[in-house]
Amino acid sequence: MDLENFVFKKVTEEIEARKRASERVSFHLHAPKALFDLVEDIEAPADPKSKHSDKVGETSPYVHPPNYALKEFEPNSGIFLRTNWQIQGYLQEQADALEKNGSSFSLNAFELILRQLHKLAPELHRVHFLRYLNSLCHDDYFAALENLHRYFDYSAGTEGIDFVPPASGSNSFGRYEIALLFLGMMHFQFGHPKQALEVLTEAVRVSQQLSNDTCLAYTLAAICNLLSEIGVSNTAGILGSSFSPLTSIGISLSVQQQLFVLLRGSLKRAESLKLKRLVASNHLAMAKFDLTHVQRPLVSFGPKASMKLRTCPTNVCKELRLSSHLISEFGFESSTMTTDGAFSTAWLKNLQKPLGSAILSQENGSGSNENAFQFCVQPSSIPGSVLQLIGSSYLLRATAWELYGSAPLARINALVYATCFTDASSSSDAALAYVKLIQHLAVFRGYKEAFAALKIAEEKFLSVSKSRILILKLQLLHERALHRGHLKLAQQVCDELGVLASSVTGVDMELKTEASLRHARTLLAANQYSEAAAVAHSLFCMCYKFNLQVENATVLLLLAEVHKRSGNAVLGLPYALASLSFCQSFNLDLLKASATLTLAELWLSLGSNHAKRALSLIQGALPMILGHGGLELRARAYIAEAKCYLSDPSFSVSENSEVVLDPLSQASVELQVLEYHELAAETFYLMATVFHKLGQLEEREEAANSFKKHMMALKNPLDDEDPLFNVL
Amino acid sequence: METDEDQRVIPFQLQFDKPVASQIKIAEWNPEKDLLAMVTEDSKILLHRFNWQRLWTISPGRCITSLCWRPDGKAIAVGLEDGTVSLHDVENGKLLRSLKSHTVAVVCLNWEEDGHLIRDDNGNISTYEDRTSCFFPPAPRVPRMPGVVSGDTGFMDDNEDSFQELSNSSHQRFNILCSGDKDGSICFSIFGIFPIGKINIHKFCFPTPLVGTQATYRLLNASIYKVALSKDLCHLIVMCSGELIEDNDASRDRRTAGHGMHGLHSLMLDTSIFWKRKNELHQVAQQASNIEDLTEVIRASLSVMCKQWSDAMHTFHEKFDPLSTLIIDHGLDSSPQEEFLSLLGGARTSPPVHQFLVNSLGEVGAKRVSKVVCGAGKELQLIVLNHLQPAAEIIGFRMGELRGLSRWRARYQGVGLDETLINNATEKAGMLLVQVERFMRVLSSVVQQFSNFFNWLLKCIKLLMSEPSDQLLPYNSELAVIFLKFLYDQDPVRKLLELSEADCDIEIELETMQRVKELVHFGGFLDCEYLRRTLAKEFQQMESSFKEAFLMPFSTISEKILCENLLPLFSLPSSPASTSFPVPTSISYYEDSSHAMSSNQTSQNSFIDYISFQIPEESFPEIANCIGIARGFMNDLISVKKGYSSLEAVLLGVPDGYHCVDLSLYKESQIVLLLNETTSSEGSGDACMMIVQANDLPFVSISRSTSLDYWMLHQLKI
């Protein structure tokens, strides 16, 4: 068959292909990639042009003159016999593309090629693996399982494995442990945490038996990843007996502590084996762990026992920095040298651009100044998996700063990712970066810009089910519906969000909590206080069960808000304080500021004699709120500040009107951008009363009119000009 | 009215005596510990313990004109002849910071700490803490230039730790260093690091010192003797010499007012902005001074990297340049790259290449160059990872914090924090982060290419020498091609690091450019062209945007420092030499114990100022050998409005046979006079020290209503 045409088609397709989003677990992305980095066991027929292949069995015996690729690349000049090496290269490229584009890859077309390939070259077992990957990307559980089995049955996993062969000749057992590792990760991918954990535990056992340290390191990392991603309330029955690091300690540990011990063990193992990429990914996992967990000492007594029950952000920062050391170390990794031919496809792509032809043209532009930077244009020689890891450290940074409360750094880190790493990353990671940017836009610049950006992003990452973009769209729609007072729409969107989550316990925890939180907020907006409180309570129980402390703080704040709105300020106070202490111990500074604001509002609603206290609370939180809070939070703070002044009996409007009017006018500007009718109406009401007291009638009328306008808009939610509504 | 009845002559016991090579010019006690800092005539700073144990000596190389301690006693500020104020660590004398804020010699320094713990009238926003230390490990330090420092690493580490500790502890309390120079400029800097204001006393108009006339006056040819900030930072008293002239706005005709208005004046400046906006200034200075530290780290990193890389490249070219001459010698018309390419392509090895590889370079040579280049690359990577990137990140964070402050207009607009400027600076900091990442990628792939190239070269040499080559590292021939094409004679790394005058645009892939443009819709940087700039250029732009942002508070605060009052003390001979006329003077603030009026006033008035000075014989022949002390100058203006004058003065006569060498206002309202016997001119003339309790002196209130008396001392004449 004319593979060449396929290659050509694929290459051009790739240039024009729209990247689509896919939901994949980041660690999983790296293992198959690593798997393909080494092609050594297939004896390919020697290329007639490579006269330099002096040593058989070397990693890269084929040396090609630069124009080799050019000569070969003549799409319609007849059928060529392909070398095994070329097909390997093709398959590797396809694997990369699969990883990058996820489910945008067409399932059937590629399957067809693979089947044909298999027919023509049955000894090429890697085809099975690609078929496995392909079905994995398209959520075809049975086909994936079958192909994975087939691959390991035929090849015994010996083909193209990155791992350092174990020292002793224990190869006779095949690569059972590796097969188990893949199986475990596949289960994880399909959302079967129980099976995955079982299989991985088995893999640990087998690799210990066969003393395959490398596989053990990878398996441990996979288990860590599994434990941190999936909400597991209790691992007692699963991880118990067969697992040495835990049983050797002999005390029962919580899941978090187990995870921590595992992470440490895995990191140490990877370091001693010099698996630099695994080390980096373990550092990332460690950072992720540190982000949301208080490190309690296992032994907490004695004079040196620290009483500090807080998370340690500096550790997060240190781990992240350690993980980015990979970029200077990847060259020293034991077994990764880019295989020959990796760039030829890149060159081919470059051929289609006028600029890229410089590489093959014979004139050499030596000495000229501008040429120095032509190097930067060339495809980077850094392996994609390395770039992915470095990039994900930036994504994690952005997430961390969202939690810790530094809006500029969260945005900048997402931007660094979007600027420097999207070419190398998988589409799901890129989508995540864009999602973060759009969220930032929505919070800081209002929905108009956010929806415009969302449209571009949707085209960029064509949405399929469960994609982040879809979730983001629902989130934005819900927020806006709440602000505009379209409660029906809000409820509808919220339900859709809930449906997206998997039904298995412990899977998609993030989405589940979010949907439930939004449900409670919708109820609150509809003034159904007891229902909202009930939902929030059950959510709190769930978060507590799965140890989602960060979400706990949010839920507690929501409960305080419910009590505030229902007029039970006294009941709300303990919730606000509890949320505050959660925020303190997890260093959630922005959330803390907003909890402080709620606390101040609660005090204020207790009576005017608490106005001073409320004001000082607000002013303490203002630098944080103004610097890192979104439009809504800022507006709320402004309004609360003005209210504090107004309710203070010793404050006279006529003397100090600026103190009140300035925040109010800022709040009104921000709320109008946000289209938050309820608060905007309140702002204008306050403004009108202030103007009334000052005797400025004209301004008073203006404010009153705006008030009326917003109230009308709130009462009659118009479904006009809402293009996104139809999309649903 | 001589009041030497307090004088008790106590024979001093000489504790220790130690000869110093050169004469001591200035000496200051540490406010906290028994440390004495001294400046010798030959421009050395010595630090001694009380028992004369010498701790360290440094010589800054320029003439030292003034010195003072930081209020917590952990650093010394030194004013130099050329207008630089530098801070030295008390532990080892290491230079911490230097700031060239003046153009002429810094004559006097005064470092005042906010005496009270922060107490706001509401008692509220005082607890804004710096979050940086919570989220980041300690800030990166300036990378060391390799080869410059060797051996004493242990000491250096110690050193740097104390530096860290120092710059942290300096940020605990709000303090202001003010420095006055010869030309009448006064600079203020918070923590001695962050410049917050600069004024020139020439520019002030003074209300007339006389009640009655309505003219305003200006000072001409002023030179500052002493500056002293009050403990609550509200007032600054400046003693300066100069000519007081009437400022006639209409005709610009400046005539000297009256007779001989050249003399020593005492000015009072209103610096209450420091008090009123203390919290705000404190926070801004805390962030800004740290940001400046970090930009320093980045600048040093860039220069160290540039140096290392160009050294390595120099070695590389030194070794490989002979090849091109060899090629010419063999009469071939090609370039080294082409020759290498044909070798790579498996064609016949041309004689020049053969000769070059086997004879002139050789295996050892190739290995050596490889080691040099790859080692340098590795160093550069480490500098980026350990210094450059963290510094850029922390700058981004701190700028974000400042942006938060700048948005609180009600409070921070008053200190000149401008939101748009800070926004701009934040954007620039973000761009720098992207640039650093891009640079890291370029650097990493360049290093990879180099090592790949050398691997290939080594293999070739082995082959040419027909030795076994199976022990060598594998290589990738495609990478070698890219190397020969793009890196062999070009150096993108250095181009990125070096600041060249010509705007060299970096070529950007079309895709990347599109992506950057698209990102604008996602809230990306509005300036799409930033990737075309080099790293060094980007850093330069960031720095200038910072400078612009911080200039705003600087100028805002400067404008808010006003002159309130002027008190002419005595005239000086208006000879041209009088600018360097040494007059012992001293200003201090004591807690006001005698006046009960402080009870009904705010905390601002609980201190009272004392100004003491020796009256030179030339100015008033009739009151020779006297010392004048004035107090209550600070509150005078307020009091005048209320109908009475709080300004009081007294004249101390020095006993006959002695003349005053120096005087100082010491703790607890004591005036310490150092007197020398004038009679016994040779040998050891008796020197004695006299301590006078100042607030027991019979002060005489001076009213300002007398018209013609410019020099206040005339009133005190008996």
mmCIF file of C-alpha atoms in Angstrom, chain A residues 49 51-52 54-55 58-60 62-66 310 312-314 317-318 321 324-330 332 337-345 347 353 355 358-383 387 390 394 397 401 404-409 411-413 415-416 418-424 434 437-438 440-441 444-445 449 452-454 456-457 460 587 589-590 592 612 615-616 619-620 622-624 626-629 634 638 641 662 666, chain B residues 122-125 127-129 131-138 140 283 335 337-338 341 343-347 378 381-382 385-386 389-394 396-401 403-405 407-412 419 426-427 429-431 433-438 440-446 448-449 452 455-456 459-460 463 469-470 474-479 481-483 485-487 489-493 495-496 502 504-512 515-516 518-526 530-531 534:
data_model
loop_
_atom_site.group_PDB
_atom_site.id
_atom_site.type_symbol
_atom_site.label_atom_id
_atom_site.label_comp_id
_atom_site.label_asym_id
_atom_site.label_seq_id
_atom_site.Cartn_x
_atom_site.Cartn_y
_atom_site.Cartn_z
ATOM 1 C CA LYS A 49 22.733 5.578 1.719
ATOM 2 C CA LYS A 51 27.651 4.424 4.792
ATOM 3 C CA HIS A 52 28.504 5.216 8.288
ATOM 4 C CA ASP A 54 29.879 0.962 11.458
ATOM 5 C CA LYS A 55 28.548 -0.584 14.548
ATOM 6 C CA GLU A 58 24.085 0.976 18.542
ATOM 7 C CA THR A 59 21.200 3.171 19.329
ATOM 8 C CA SER A 60 21.456 5.163 16.168
ATOM 9 C CA TYR A 62 21.714 5.217 10.606
ATOM 10 C CA VAL A 63 23.364 8.334 9.525
ATOM 11 C CA HIS A 64 21.719 10.368 6.898
ATOM 12 C CA PRO A 65 22.949 13.154 4.799
ATOM 13 C CA PRO A 66 20.800 16.201 5.183
ATOM 14 C CA ARG A 310 -0.301 24.988 58.272
ATOM 15 C CA CYS A 312 3.950 24.972 53.651
ATOM 16 C CA PRO A 313 3.875 27.013 50.444
ATOM 17 C CA THR A 314 7.631 27.362 50.374
ATOM 18 C CA CYS A 317 7.763 26.409 45.466
ATOM 19 C CA LYS A 318 10.886 24.410 46.152
ATOM 20 C CA ARG A 321 11.782 24.591 41.115
ATOM 21 C CA SER A 324 12.200 22.327 36.415
ATOM 22 C CA HIS A 325 15.809 21.285 36.875
ATOM 23 C CA LEU A 326 14.906 18.586 34.420
ATOM 24 C CA ILE A 327 15.630 20.895 31.536
ATOM 25 C CA SER A 328 19.301 20.921 32.378
ATOM 26 C CA GLU A 329 19.462 17.257 33.188
ATOM 27 C CA PHE A 330 17.512 15.432 30.540
ATOM 28 C CA PHE A 332 22.112 12.774 31.270
ATOM 29 C CA MET A 337 18.841 9.833 22.914
ATOM 30 C CA THR A 338 16.593 11.185 20.269
ATOM 31 C CA THR A 339 16.384 8.648 17.565
ATOM 32 C CA ASP A 340 17.534 9.533 14.135
ATOM 33 C CA GLY A 341 14.822 10.722 11.890
ATOM 34 C CA ALA A 342 12.930 12.520 14.597
ATOM 35 C CA PHE A 343 13.560 15.789 12.887
ATOM 36 C CA SER A 344 13.052 14.757 9.333
ATOM 37 C CA THR A 345 9.333 15.156 9.667
ATOM 38 C CA TRP A 347 11.951 19.462 8.269
ATOM 39 C CA LYS A 353 6.909 27.136 4.686
ATOM 40 C CA LEU A 355 11.118 30.240 5.724
ATOM 41 C CA ALA A 358 16.764 27.774 4.729
ATOM 42 C CA ILE A 359 17.852 24.616 6.350
ATOM 43 C CA LEU A 360 18.291 22.746 3.116
ATOM 44 C CA SER A 361 19.400 25.473 0.797
ATOM 45 C CA GLN A 362 23.036 25.375 0.012
ATOM 46 C CA GLU A 363 23.915 28.970 0.579
ATOM 47 C CA ASN A 364 25.065 29.346 4.087
ATOM 48 C CA GLY A 365 24.399 32.659 5.643
ATOM 49 C CA SER A 366 27.450 32.738 7.787
ATOM 50 C CA GLY A 367 28.329 35.791 9.723
ATOM 51 C CA SER A 368 25.250 37.815 9.048
ATOM 52 C CA ASN A 369 23.719 39.128 12.188
ATOM 53 C CA GLU A 370 20.088 38.225 11.828
ATOM 54 C CA ASN A 371 20.933 34.654 11.226
ATOM 55 C CA ALA A 372 21.968 34.045 14.773
ATOM 56 C CA PHE A 373 18.370 33.803 15.739
ATOM 57 C CA GLN A 374 17.380 31.457 12.997
ATOM 58 C CA PHE A 375 18.354 28.796 15.394
ATOM 59 C CA CYS A 376 15.488 29.771 17.622
ATOM 60 C CA VAL A 377 13.068 29.137 14.813
ATOM 61 C CA GLN A 378 14.249 25.606 14.314
ATOM 62 C CA PRO A 379 12.330 22.782 15.891
ATOM 63 C CA SER A 380 13.630 22.422 19.358
ATOM 64 C CA SER A 381 15.761 19.416 19.983
ATOM 65 C CA ILE A 382 14.483 19.059 23.498
ATOM 66 C CA PRO A 383 12.344 15.963 23.773
ATOM 67 C CA LEU A 387 8.892 20.048 27.685
ATOM 68 C CA ILE A 390 8.396 21.584 32.490
ATOM 69 C CA TYR A 394 3.967 26.172 35.102
ATOM 70 C CA ARG A 397 2.204 27.161 39.528
ATOM 71 C CA TRP A 401 -1.339 30.986 42.801
ATOM 72 C CA TYR A 404 -2.797 31.248 47.415
ATOM 73 C CA GLY A 405 -4.174 34.399 45.941
ATOM 74 C CA SER A 406 -1.879 36.158 43.556
ATOM 75 C CA ALA A 407 -3.838 37.044 40.472
ATOM 76 C CA PRO A 408 -0.951 38.439 38.409
ATOM 77 C CA LEU A 409 1.243 35.419 38.975
ATOM 78 C CA ARG A 411 -2.189 34.778 34.943
ATOM 79 C CA ILE A 412 1.460 35.124 34.046
ATOM 80 C CA ASN A 413 2.186 31.465 34.658
ATOM 81 C CA LEU A 415 0.524 32.830 29.867
ATOM 82 C CA VAL A 416 4.028 31.397 30.012
ATOM 83 C CA ALA A 418 0.315 29.223 26.566
ATOM 84 C CA THR A 419 3.198 31.049 24.909
ATOM 85 C CA CYS A 420 6.039 28.609 25.277
ATOM 86 C CA PHE A 421 4.599 25.158 25.672
ATOM 87 C CA THR A 422 1.483 24.741 23.599
ATOM 88 C CA ASP A 423 3.432 23.387 20.662
ATOM 89 C CA ALA A 424 4.857 20.574 22.714
ATOM 90 C CA TYR A 434 -6.540 28.531 28.136
ATOM 91 C CA LEU A 437 -6.851 32.445 31.182
ATOM 92 C CA ILE A 438 -10.529 32.641 30.335
ATOM 93 C CA HIS A 440 -9.182 35.022 34.809
ATOM 94 C CA LEU A 441 -10.820 37.165 32.157
ATOM 95 C CA PHE A 444 -11.406 40.370 36.241
ATOM 96 C CA ARG A 445 -12.850 41.817 33.073
ATOM 97 C CA GLU A 449 -14.495 39.362 26.965
ATOM 98 C CA ALA A 452 -15.425 36.139 23.181
ATOM 99 C CA ALA A 453 -12.282 34.322 24.247
ATOM 100 C CA LEU A 454 -14.248 31.180 24.902
ATOM 101 C CA ILE A 456 -11.900 31.238 20.031
ATOM 102 C CA ALA A 457 -10.903 28.537 22.454
ATOM 103 C CA LYS A 460 -9.125 25.767 18.950
ATOM 104 C CA ASN A 587 -2.760 29.628 53.232
ATOM 105 C CA ASP A 589 -5.198 34.147 51.288
ATOM 106 C CA LEU A 590 -7.755 35.283 48.776
ATOM 107 C CA LYS A 592 -9.443 34.334 53.618
ATOM 108 C CA LYS A 612 -16.162 50.186 63.550
ATOM 109 C CA LEU A 615 -14.712 48.600 58.968
ATOM 110 C CA SER A 616 -11.392 47.637 60.442
ATOM 111 C CA GLN A 619 -9.706 47.573 55.668
ATOM 112 C CA GLY A 620 -7.422 44.823 56.844
ATOM 113 C CA LEU A 622 -8.611 45.459 51.322
ATOM 114 C CA PRO A 623 -5.065 45.215 49.938
ATOM 115 C CA MET A 624 -5.640 41.542 49.282
ATOM 116 C CA LEU A 626 -8.190 44.910 45.605
ATOM 117 C CA GLY A 627 -5.003 43.306 44.401
ATOM 118 C CA HIS A 628 -6.159 39.811 43.748
ATOM 119 C CA GLY A 629 -9.897 39.700 44.026
ATOM 120 C CA ARG A 634 -14.006 44.093 44.975
ATOM 121 C CA TYR A 638 -16.494 48.639 48.369
ATOM 122 C CA GLU A 641 -16.961 49.707 53.311
ATOM 123 C CA ASP A 662 -15.661 57.059 45.919
ATOM 124 C CA GLN A 666 -16.056 52.243 41.813
ATOM 125 C CA ASN B 122 -8.008 53.386 64.272
ATOM 126 C CA GLY B 123 -5.507 50.792 65.300
ATOM 127 C CA ASN B 124 -6.468 48.786 62.272
ATOM 128 C CA ILE B 125 -4.561 48.391 59.064
ATOM 129 C CA THR B 127 -1.030 44.537 60.355
ATOM 130 C CA TYR B 128 -0.340 44.223 56.702
ATOM 131 C CA GLU B 129 2.330 41.627 56.506
ATOM 132 C CA ARG B 131 3.358 37.522 52.247
ATOM 133 C CA THR B 132 6.452 36.843 50.224
ATOM 134 C CA SER B 133 8.379 35.028 52.910
ATOM 135 C CA CYS B 134 5.407 32.778 53.433
ATOM 136 C CA PHE B 135 5.233 31.666 49.831
ATOM 137 C CA PHE B 136 8.788 31.701 48.635
ATOM 138 C CA PRO B 137 11.974 30.260 49.952
ATOM 139 C CA PRO B 138 14.594 32.913 50.685
ATOM 140 C CA PRO B 140 18.030 34.198 45.393
ATOM 141 C CA GLN B 283 4.674 48.791 52.825
ATOM 142 C CA SER B 335 33.872 26.567 4.590
ATOM 143 C CA GLN B 337 30.833 23.700 7.901
ATOM 144 C CA GLU B 338 30.736 22.254 4.442
ATOM 145 C CA LEU B 341 28.980 18.178 6.542
ATOM 146 C CA LEU B 343 32.438 14.215 6.676
ATOM 147 C CA LEU B 344 29.108 13.662 8.354
ATOM 148 C CA GLY B 345 27.569 12.625 5.082
ATOM 149 C CA GLY B 346 30.125 9.919 4.790
ATOM 150 C CA ALA B 347 31.954 11.386 1.860
ATOM 151 C CA LYS B 378 25.653 23.783 32.597
ATOM 152 C CA GLN B 381 21.551 26.662 33.213
ATOM 153 C CA LEU B 382 22.118 26.545 36.924
ATOM 154 C CA LEU B 385 17.353 27.942 37.472
ATOM 155 C CA ASN B 386 18.726 29.107 40.801
ATOM 156 C CA GLN B 389 14.055 32.492 37.216
ATOM 157 C CA PRO B 390 13.298 32.638 40.964
ATOM 158 C CA ALA B 391 14.203 36.311 41.061
ATOM 159 C CA ALA B 392 11.913 37.071 38.144
ATOM 160 C CA GLU B 393 9.126 35.108 39.767
ATOM 161 C CA ILE B 394 9.418 36.889 43.086
ATOM 162 C CA GLY B 396 6.257 39.292 39.644
ATOM 163 C CA PHE B 397 4.736 38.421 42.980
ATOM 164 C CA ARG B 398 5.887 41.563 44.717
ATOM 165 C CA MET B 399 4.721 43.710 41.846
ATOM 166 C CA GLY B 400 1.343 42.053 42.151
ATOM 167 C CA GLU B 401 1.236 42.992 45.802
ATOM 168 C CA ARG B 403 -0.597 46.600 42.376
ATOM 169 C CA GLY B 404 -3.058 45.622 45.063
ATOM 170 C CA LEU B 405 -1.884 48.524 47.161
ATOM 171 C CA ARG B 407 -5.648 50.136 43.724
ATOM 172 C CA TRP B 408 -6.508 51.312 47.181
ATOM 173 C CA ARG B 409 -6.653 54.843 45.990
ATOM 174 C CA ALA B 410 -7.975 56.383 49.152
ATOM 175 C CA ARG B 411 -4.775 55.541 50.926
ATOM 176 C CA TYR B 412 -2.079 55.005 48.401
ATOM 177 C CA GLU B 419 -2.058 52.179 39.300
ATOM 178 C CA THR B 426 3.639 44.070 36.365
ATOM 179 C CA GLU B 427 3.173 43.345 32.682
ATOM 180 C CA ALA B 429 7.706 41.484 34.895
ATOM 181 C CA GLY B 430 5.465 38.900 33.280
ATOM 182 C CA MET B 431 7.123 39.329 29.913
ATOM 183 C CA LEU B 433 9.281 35.499 32.907
ATOM 184 C CA VAL B 434 8.276 34.367 29.433
ATOM 185 C CA GLN B 435 11.592 35.544 28.068
ATOM 186 C CA VAL B 436 13.496 33.670 30.741
ATOM 187 C CA GLU B 437 11.664 30.515 29.834
ATOM 188 C CA ARG B 438 12.409 31.008 26.177
ATOM 189 C CA MET B 440 16.253 28.548 28.971
ATOM 190 C CA ARG B 441 14.946 26.521 26.098
ATOM 191 C CA VAL B 442 17.366 28.012 23.633
ATOM 192 C CA LEU B 443 20.212 27.527 26.050
ATOM 193 C CA SER B 444 19.303 23.935 26.766
ATOM 194 C CA SER B 445 19.055 22.975 23.169
ATOM 195 C CA VAL B 446 22.307 24.776 22.369
ATOM 196 C CA GLN B 448 22.553 19.646 23.842
ATOM 197 C CA GLN B 449 23.702 20.428 20.320
ATOM 198 C CA ASN B 452 26.117 16.064 20.497
ATOM 199 C CA ASN B 455 30.351 13.340 20.666
ATOM 200 C CA TRP B 456 30.316 13.036 16.925
ATOM 201 C CA LYS B 459 33.973 9.529 17.238
ATOM 202 C CA CYS B 460 35.327 10.867 13.986
ATOM 203 C CA LEU B 463 37.848 6.591 13.478
ATOM 204 C CA SER B 469 35.342 3.816 19.332
ATOM 205 C CA ASP B 470 32.762 1.739 21.092
ATOM 206 C CA PRO B 474 26.049 7.928 21.036
ATOM 207 C CA TYR B 475 25.253 10.895 18.891
ATOM 208 C CA ASN B 476 22.517 12.053 16.599
ATOM 209 C CA SER B 477 23.516 13.004 13.123
ATOM 210 C CA GLU B 478 20.521 15.212 12.473
ATOM 211 C CA LEU B 479 21.349 17.313 15.452
ATOM 212 C CA VAL B 481 23.550 18.935 10.890
ATOM 213 C CA ILE B 482 21.491 21.520 12.705
ATOM 214 C CA PHE B 483 24.500 22.409 14.765
ATOM 215 C CA LYS B 485 24.044 24.957 10.023
ATOM 216 C CA PHE B 486 23.001 27.212 12.797
ATOM 217 C CA LEU B 487 25.396 27.120 15.657
ATOM 218 C CA ASP B 489 29.643 30.153 13.694
ATOM 219 C CA GLN B 490 26.746 31.832 15.376
ATOM 220 C CA ASP B 491 25.890 32.337 18.940
ATOM 221 C CA PRO B 492 22.234 32.927 19.761
ATOM 222 C CA VAL B 493 22.852 32.572 23.484
ATOM 223 C CA LYS B 495 22.920 37.524 21.382
ATOM 224 C CA LEU B 496 20.110 37.022 23.847
ATOM 225 C CA ALA B 502 21.383 47.916 17.230
ATOM 226 C CA CYS B 504 18.269 43.124 16.499
ATOM 227 C CA ASP B 505 14.933 41.530 16.080
ATOM 228 C CA ILE B 506 14.618 37.904 16.848
ATOM 229 C CA GLU B 507 12.995 35.964 14.131
ATOM 230 C CA ILE B 508 9.806 34.426 15.368
ATOM 231 C CA GLU B 509 7.981 31.529 13.890
ATOM 232 C CA LEU B 510 4.772 32.508 12.224
ATOM 233 C CA GLU B 511 2.852 30.103 14.376
ATOM 234 C CA THR B 512 4.252 31.505 17.588
ATOM 235 C CA ARG B 515 -0.358 32.387 19.044
ATOM 236 C CA VAL B 516 0.911 35.457 20.849
ATOM 237 C CA GLU B 518 -4.333 35.273 19.716
ATOM 238 C CA LEU B 519 -3.432 35.295 23.376
ATOM 239 C CA VAL B 520 -4.284 38.970 23.519
ATOM 240 C CA HIS B 521 -7.913 37.912 23.372
ATOM 241 C CA PHE B 522 -7.266 35.700 26.330
ATOM 242 C CA GLY B 523 -5.824 38.499 28.393
ATOM 243 C CA GLY B 524 -2.262 38.090 27.210
ATOM 244 C CA PHE B 525 0.285 40.823 26.916
ATOM 245 C CA LEU B 526 -0.922 43.609 24.715
ATOM 246 C CA TYR B 530 7.868 41.334 23.006
ATOM 247 C CA LEU B 531 9.239 38.012 21.854
ATOM 248 C CA THR B 534 16.308 39.833 23.512
#
